[in-house]
Amino acid sequence: MEKLKAIETDKSPFVNDVLDTKGALTHWVKLQLVANFEFATWTKSGRLRKPATFFRV
């Protein structure tokens, strides 16, 4: 969490608008870290289907 807080920004790193987050808070970070995740599949709207498991940065 310390690594993410250190690179947090108010600006989205994506060119396209982000899909509706359904009220969830979004935290953006500068694109400096690489992380490994595992997830079951993609949703029809192109999102990761939960649960997603974070392995490491």
PDB file of N, CA and C in Angstrom:
ATOM      1  N   MET A   1       0.819  -1.183   0.000  1.00  0.00           N
ATOM      2  CA  MET A   1       0.000   0.000   0.000  1.00  0.00           C
ATOM      3  C   MET A   1       0.871   1.258   0.000  1.00  0.00           C
ATOM      4  N   GLU A   2       2.007   1.188   0.683  1.00  0.00           N
ATOM      5  CA  GLU A   2       2.917   2.344   0.709  1.00  0.00           C
ATOM      6  C   GLU A   2       3.396   2.686  -0.703  1.00  0.00           C
ATOM      7  N   LYS A   3       3.714   1.653  -1.498  1.00  0.00           N
ATOM      8  CA  LYS A   3       4.187   1.887  -2.862  1.00  0.00           C
ATOM      9  C   LYS A   3       3.104   2.552  -3.712  1.00  0.00           C
ATOM     10  N   LEU A   4       1.859   2.122  -3.532  1.00  0.00           N
ATOM     11  CA  LEU A   4       0.765   2.703  -4.300  1.00  0.00           C
ATOM     12  C   LEU A   4       0.470   4.136  -3.867  1.00  0.00           C
ATOM     13  N   LYS A   5       0.453   4.387  -2.590  1.00  0.00           N
ATOM     14  CA  LYS A   5       0.208   5.750  -2.089  1.00  0.00           C
ATOM     15  C   LYS A   5       1.269   6.728  -2.606  1.00  0.00           C
ATOM     16  N   ALA A   6       2.495   6.265  -2.724  1.00  0.00           N
ATOM     17  CA  ALA A   6       3.587   7.122  -3.166  1.00  0.00           C
ATOM     18  C   ALA A   6       3.444   7.566  -4.626  1.00  0.00           C
ATOM     19  N   ILE A   7       2.721   6.792  -5.436  1.00  0.00           N
ATOM     20  CA  ILE A   7       2.570   7.135  -6.849  1.00  0.00           C
ATOM     21  C   ILE A   7       1.123   7.477  -7.222  1.00  0.00           C
ATOM     22  N   GLU A   8       0.295   7.767  -6.232  1.00  0.00           N
ATOM     23  CA  GLU A   8      -1.105   8.112  -6.482  1.00  0.00           C
ATOM     24  C   GLU A   8      -1.202   9.447  -7.226  1.00  0.00           C
ATOM     25  N   THR A   9      -2.205   9.541  -8.113  1.00  0.00           N
ATOM     26  CA  THR A   9      -2.441  10.752  -8.882  1.00  0.00           C
ATOM     27  C   THR A   9      -3.947  10.948  -9.054  1.00  0.00           C
ATOM     28  N   ASP A  10      -4.362  12.161  -9.369  1.00  0.00           N
ATOM     29  CA  ASP A  10      -5.787  12.449  -9.601  1.00  0.00           C
ATOM     30  C   ASP A  10      -6.193  12.177 -11.043  1.00  0.00           C
ATOM     31  N   LYS A  11      -5.221  11.997 -11.925  1.00  0.00           N
ATOM     32  CA  LYS A  11      -5.490  11.862 -13.351  1.00  0.00           C
ATOM     33  C   LYS A  11      -5.491  10.396 -13.777  1.00  0.00           C
ATOM     34  N   SER A  12      -6.495  10.005 -14.552  1.00  0.00           N
ATOM     35  CA  SER A  12      -6.554   8.655 -15.109  1.00  0.00           C
ATOM     36  C   SER A  12      -5.428   8.455 -16.105  1.00  0.00           C
ATOM     37  N   PRO A  13      -4.754   7.312 -16.071  1.00  0.00           N
ATOM     38  CA  PRO A  13      -3.675   7.047 -17.029  1.00  0.00           C
ATOM     39  C   PRO A  13      -4.194   6.557 -18.383  1.00  0.00           C
ATOM     40  N   PHE A  14      -5.508   6.391 -18.527  1.00  0.00           N
ATOM     41  CA  PHE A  14      -6.095   5.837 -19.741  1.00  0.00           C
ATOM     42  C   PHE A  14      -6.558   6.924 -20.698  1.00  0.00           C
ATOM     43  N   VAL A  15      -6.415   6.672 -21.988  1.00  0.00           N
ATOM     44  CA  VAL A  15      -6.852   7.610 -23.011  1.00  0.00           C
ATOM     45  C   VAL A  15      -8.379   7.653 -23.063  1.00  0.00           C
ATOM     46  N   ASN A  16      -9.011   6.479 -23.034  1.00  0.00           N
ATOM     47  CA  ASN A  16     -10.477   6.383 -23.093  1.00  0.00           C
ATOM     48  C   ASN A  16     -11.083   6.560 -21.716  1.00  0.00           C
ATOM     49  N   ASP A  17     -12.345   7.005 -21.687  1.00  0.00           N
ATOM     50  CA  ASP A  17     -13.057   7.123 -20.420  1.00  0.00           C
ATOM     51  C   ASP A  17     -13.223   5.742 -19.792  1.00  0.00           C
ATOM     52  N   VAL A  18     -13.218   5.705 -18.477  1.00  0.00           N
ATOM     53  CA  VAL A  18     -13.406   4.459 -17.736  1.00  0.00           C
ATOM     54  C   VAL A  18     -14.896   4.182 -17.630  1.00  0.00           C
ATOM     55  N   LEU A  19     -15.288   2.913 -17.787  1.00  0.00           N
ATOM     56  CA  LEU A  19     -16.688   2.536 -17.679  1.00  0.00           C
ATOM     57  C   LEU A  19     -17.239   2.888 -16.306  1.00  0.00           C
ATOM     58  N   ASP A  20     -18.545   2.967 -16.200  1.00  0.00           N
ATOM     59  CA  ASP A  20     -19.206   3.279 -14.942  1.00  0.00           C
ATOM     60  C   ASP A  20     -18.713   2.363 -13.834  1.00  0.00           C
ATOM     61  N   THR A  21     -18.287   2.948 -12.730  1.00  0.00           N
ATOM     62  CA  THR A  21     -17.789   2.158 -11.597  1.00  0.00           C
ATOM     63  C   THR A  21     -18.881   1.860 -10.584  1.00  0.00           C
ATOM     64  N   LYS A  22     -20.120   2.218 -10.916  1.00  0.00           N
ATOM     65  CA  LYS A  22     -21.275   1.957 -10.051  1.00  0.00           C
ATOM     66  C   LYS A  22     -21.072   2.523  -8.657  1.00  0.00           C
ATOM     67  N   GLY A  23     -20.496   3.714  -8.585  1.00  0.00           N
ATOM     68  CA  GLY A  23     -20.342   4.397  -7.303  1.00  0.00           C
ATOM     69  C   GLY A  23     -19.081   4.045  -6.536  1.00  0.00           C
ATOM     70  N   ALA A  24     -18.298   3.112  -7.037  1.00  0.00           N
ATOM     71  CA  ALA A  24     -17.068   2.732  -6.331  1.00  0.00           C
ATOM     72  C   ALA A  24     -16.046   3.863  -6.418  1.00  0.00           C
ATOM     73  N   LEU A  25     -15.259   4.025  -5.374  1.00  0.00           N
ATOM     74  CA  LEU A  25     -14.190   5.017  -5.389  1.00  0.00           C
ATOM     75  C   LEU A  25     -13.053   4.508  -6.261  1.00  0.00           C
ATOM     76  N   THR A  26     -12.508   5.394  -7.070  1.00  0.00           N
ATOM     77  CA  THR A  26     -11.413   5.028  -7.957  1.00  0.00           C
ATOM     78  C   THR A  26     -10.154   5.761  -7.535  1.00  0.00           C
ATOM     79  N   HIS A  27      -9.076   5.027  -7.402  1.00  0.00           N
ATOM     80  CA  HIS A  27      -7.781   5.604  -7.063  1.00  0.00           C
ATOM     81  C   HIS A  27      -6.840   5.334  -8.231  1.00  0.00           C
ATOM     82  N   TRP A  28      -6.259   6.397  -8.783  1.00  0.00           N
ATOM     83  CA  TRP A  28      -5.332   6.257  -9.898  1.00  0.00           C
ATOM     84  C   TRP A  28      -3.897   6.314  -9.396  1.00  0.00           C
ATOM     85  N   VAL A  29      -3.041   5.573 -10.056  1.00  0.00           N
ATOM     86  CA  VAL A  29      -1.606   5.623  -9.759  1.00  0.00           C
ATOM     87  C   VAL A  29      -0.845   5.789 -11.065  1.00  0.00           C
ATOM     88  N   LYS A  30       0.334   6.368 -10.972  1.00  0.00           N
ATOM     89  CA  LYS A  30       1.194   6.493 -12.147  1.00  0.00           C
ATOM     90  C   LYS A  30       1.647   5.095 -12.565  1.00  0.00           C
ATOM     91  N   LEU A  31       1.825   4.891 -13.851  1.00  0.00           N
ATOM     92  CA  LEU A  31       2.169   3.570 -14.381  1.00  0.00           C
ATOM     93  C   LEU A  31       3.650   3.288 -14.192  1.00  0.00           C
ATOM     94  N   GLN A  32       3.994   2.818 -12.991  1.00  0.00           N
ATOM     95  CA  GLN A  32       5.386   2.550 -12.661  1.00  0.00           C
ATOM     96  C   GLN A  32       5.619   1.149 -12.118  1.00  0.00           C
ATOM     97  N   LEU A  33       4.593   0.465 -11.670  1.00  0.00           N
ATOM     98  CA  LEU A  33       4.737  -0.858 -11.060  1.00  0.00           C
ATOM     99  C   LEU A  33       4.115  -1.930 -11.956  1.00  0.00           C
ATOM    100  N   VAL A  34       4.585  -3.148 -11.814  1.00  0.00           N
ATOM    101  CA  VAL A  34       3.999  -4.297 -12.491  1.00  0.00           C
ATOM    102  C   VAL A  34       3.508  -5.242 -11.402  1.00  0.00           C
ATOM    103  N   ALA A  35       2.289  -5.740 -11.556  1.00  0.00           N
ATOM    104  CA  ALA A  35       1.718  -6.636 -10.552  1.00  0.00           C
ATOM    105  C   ALA A  35       1.167  -7.890 -11.224  1.00  0.00           C
ATOM    106  N   ASN A  36       1.130  -8.991 -10.502  1.00  0.00           N
ATOM    107  CA  ASN A  36       0.559 -10.243 -10.989  1.00  0.00           C
ATOM    108  C   ASN A  36      -0.777 -10.496 -10.301  1.00  0.00           C
ATOM    109  N   PHE A  37      -1.805 -10.776 -11.123  1.00  0.00           N
ATOM    110  CA  PHE A  37      -3.141 -11.071 -10.615  1.00  0.00           C
ATOM    111  C   PHE A  37      -3.633 -12.357 -11.244  1.00  0.00           C
ATOM    112  N   GLU A  38      -4.538 -13.010 -10.550  1.00  0.00           N
ATOM    113  CA  GLU A  38      -5.223 -14.171 -11.103  1.00  0.00           C
ATOM    114  C   GLU A  38      -6.715 -13.908 -10.970  1.00  0.00           C
ATOM    115  N   PHE A  39      -7.482 -14.235 -12.008  1.00  0.00           N
ATOM    116  CA  PHE A  39      -8.926 -14.046 -11.946  1.00  0.00           C
ATOM    117  C   PHE A  39      -9.594 -15.129 -12.775  1.00  0.00           C
ATOM    118  N   ALA A  40     -10.895 -15.327 -12.553  1.00  0.00           N
ATOM    119  CA  ALA A  40     -11.614 -16.417 -13.201  1.00  0.00           C
ATOM    120  C   ALA A  40     -11.850 -16.158 -14.689  1.00  0.00           C
ATOM    121  N   THR A  41     -12.388 -14.989 -15.016  1.00  0.00           N
ATOM    122  CA  THR A  41     -12.741 -14.685 -16.399  1.00  0.00           C
ATOM    123  C   THR A  41     -13.062 -13.202 -16.526  1.00  0.00           C
ATOM    124  N   TRP A  42     -13.391 -12.770 -17.743  1.00  0.00           N
ATOM    125  CA  TRP A  42     -13.830 -11.398 -17.996  1.00  0.00           C
ATOM    126  C   TRP A  42     -15.357 -11.347 -17.958  1.00  0.00           C
ATOM    127  N   THR A  43     -15.918 -10.221 -17.528  1.00  0.00           N
ATOM    128  CA  THR A  43     -17.368 -10.028 -17.613  1.00  0.00           C
ATOM    129  C   THR A  43     -17.717  -9.608 -19.035  1.00  0.00           C
ATOM    130  N   LYS A  44     -19.007  -9.583 -19.365  1.00  0.00           N
ATOM    131  CA  LYS A  44     -19.438  -9.160 -20.700  1.00  0.00           C
ATOM    132  C   LYS A  44     -19.054  -7.711 -20.980  1.00  0.00           C
ATOM    133  N   SER A  45     -18.932  -6.893 -19.925  1.00  0.00           N
ATOM    134  CA  SER A  45     -18.577  -5.482 -20.111  1.00  0.00           C
ATOM    135  C   SER A  45     -17.061  -5.260 -20.133  1.00  0.00           C
ATOM    136  N   GLY A  46     -16.271  -6.354 -20.075  1.00  0.00           N
ATOM    137  CA  GLY A  46     -14.824  -6.240 -20.192  1.00  0.00           C
ATOM    138  C   GLY A  46     -14.093  -5.999 -18.888  1.00  0.00           C
ATOM    139  N   ARG A  47     -14.715  -6.333 -17.779  1.00  0.00           N
ATOM    140  CA  ARG A  47     -14.070  -6.174 -16.472  1.00  0.00           C
ATOM    141  C   ARG A  47     -13.630  -7.534 -15.930  1.00  0.00           C
ATOM    142  N   LEU A  48     -12.726  -7.492 -14.947  1.00  0.00           N
ATOM    143  CA  LEU A  48     -12.299  -8.737 -14.306  1.00  0.00           C
ATOM    144  C   LEU A  48     -13.418  -9.269 -13.433  1.00  0.00           C
ATOM    145  N   ARG A  49     -13.707 -10.546 -13.571  1.00  0.00           N
ATOM    146  CA  ARG A  49     -14.720 -11.149 -12.711  1.00  0.00           C
ATOM    147  C   ARG A  49     -14.083 -11.471 -11.375  1.00  0.00           C
ATOM    148  N   LYS A  50     -14.757 -11.091 -10.310  1.00  0.00           N
ATOM    149  CA  LYS A  50     -14.248 -11.325  -8.962  1.00  0.00           C
ATOM    150  C   LYS A  50     -14.426 -12.788  -8.624  1.00  0.00           C
ATOM    151  N   PRO A  51     -13.646 -13.355  -7.750  1.00  0.00           N
ATOM    152  CA  PRO A  51     -12.558 -12.694  -7.039  1.00  0.00           C
ATOM    153  C   PRO A  51     -11.279 -12.666  -7.862  1.00  0.00           C
ATOM    154  N   ALA A  52     -10.587 -11.567  -7.755  1.00  0.00           N
ATOM    155  CA  ALA A  52      -9.259 -11.447  -8.352  1.00  0.00           C
ATOM    156  C   ALA A  52      -8.257 -11.595  -7.212  1.00  0.00           C
ATOM    157  N   THR A  53      -7.216 -12.360  -7.425  1.00  0.00           N
ATOM    158  CA  THR A  53      -6.212 -12.591  -6.398  1.00  0.00           C
ATOM    159  C   THR A  53      -4.948 -11.854  -6.765  1.00  0.00           C
ATOM    160  N   PHE A  54      -4.473 -11.019  -5.864  1.00  0.00           N
ATOM    161  CA  PHE A  54      -3.247 -10.254  -6.044  1.00  0.00           C
ATOM    162  C   PHE A  54      -2.088 -11.092  -5.534  1.00  0.00           C
ATOM    163  N   PHE A  55      -1.045 -11.266  -6.345  1.00  0.00           N
ATOM    164  CA  PHE A  55       0.095 -12.055  -5.936  1.00  0.00           C
ATOM    165  C   PHE A  55       1.260 -11.209  -5.442  1.00  0.00           C
ATOM    166  N   ARG A  56       1.716 -10.254  -6.245  1.00  0.00           N
ATOM    167  CA  ARG A  56       2.853  -9.448  -5.816  1.00  0.00           C
ATOM    168  C   ARG A  56       3.046  -8.270  -6.767  1.00  0.00           C
ATOM    169  N   VAL A  57       3.823  -7.298  -6.280  1.00  0.00           N
ATOM    170  CA  VAL A  57       4.253  -6.174  -7.101  1.00  0.00           C
ATOM    171  C   VAL A  57       5.699  -6.413  -7.469  1.00  0.00           C
TER     172      VAL A  57
END
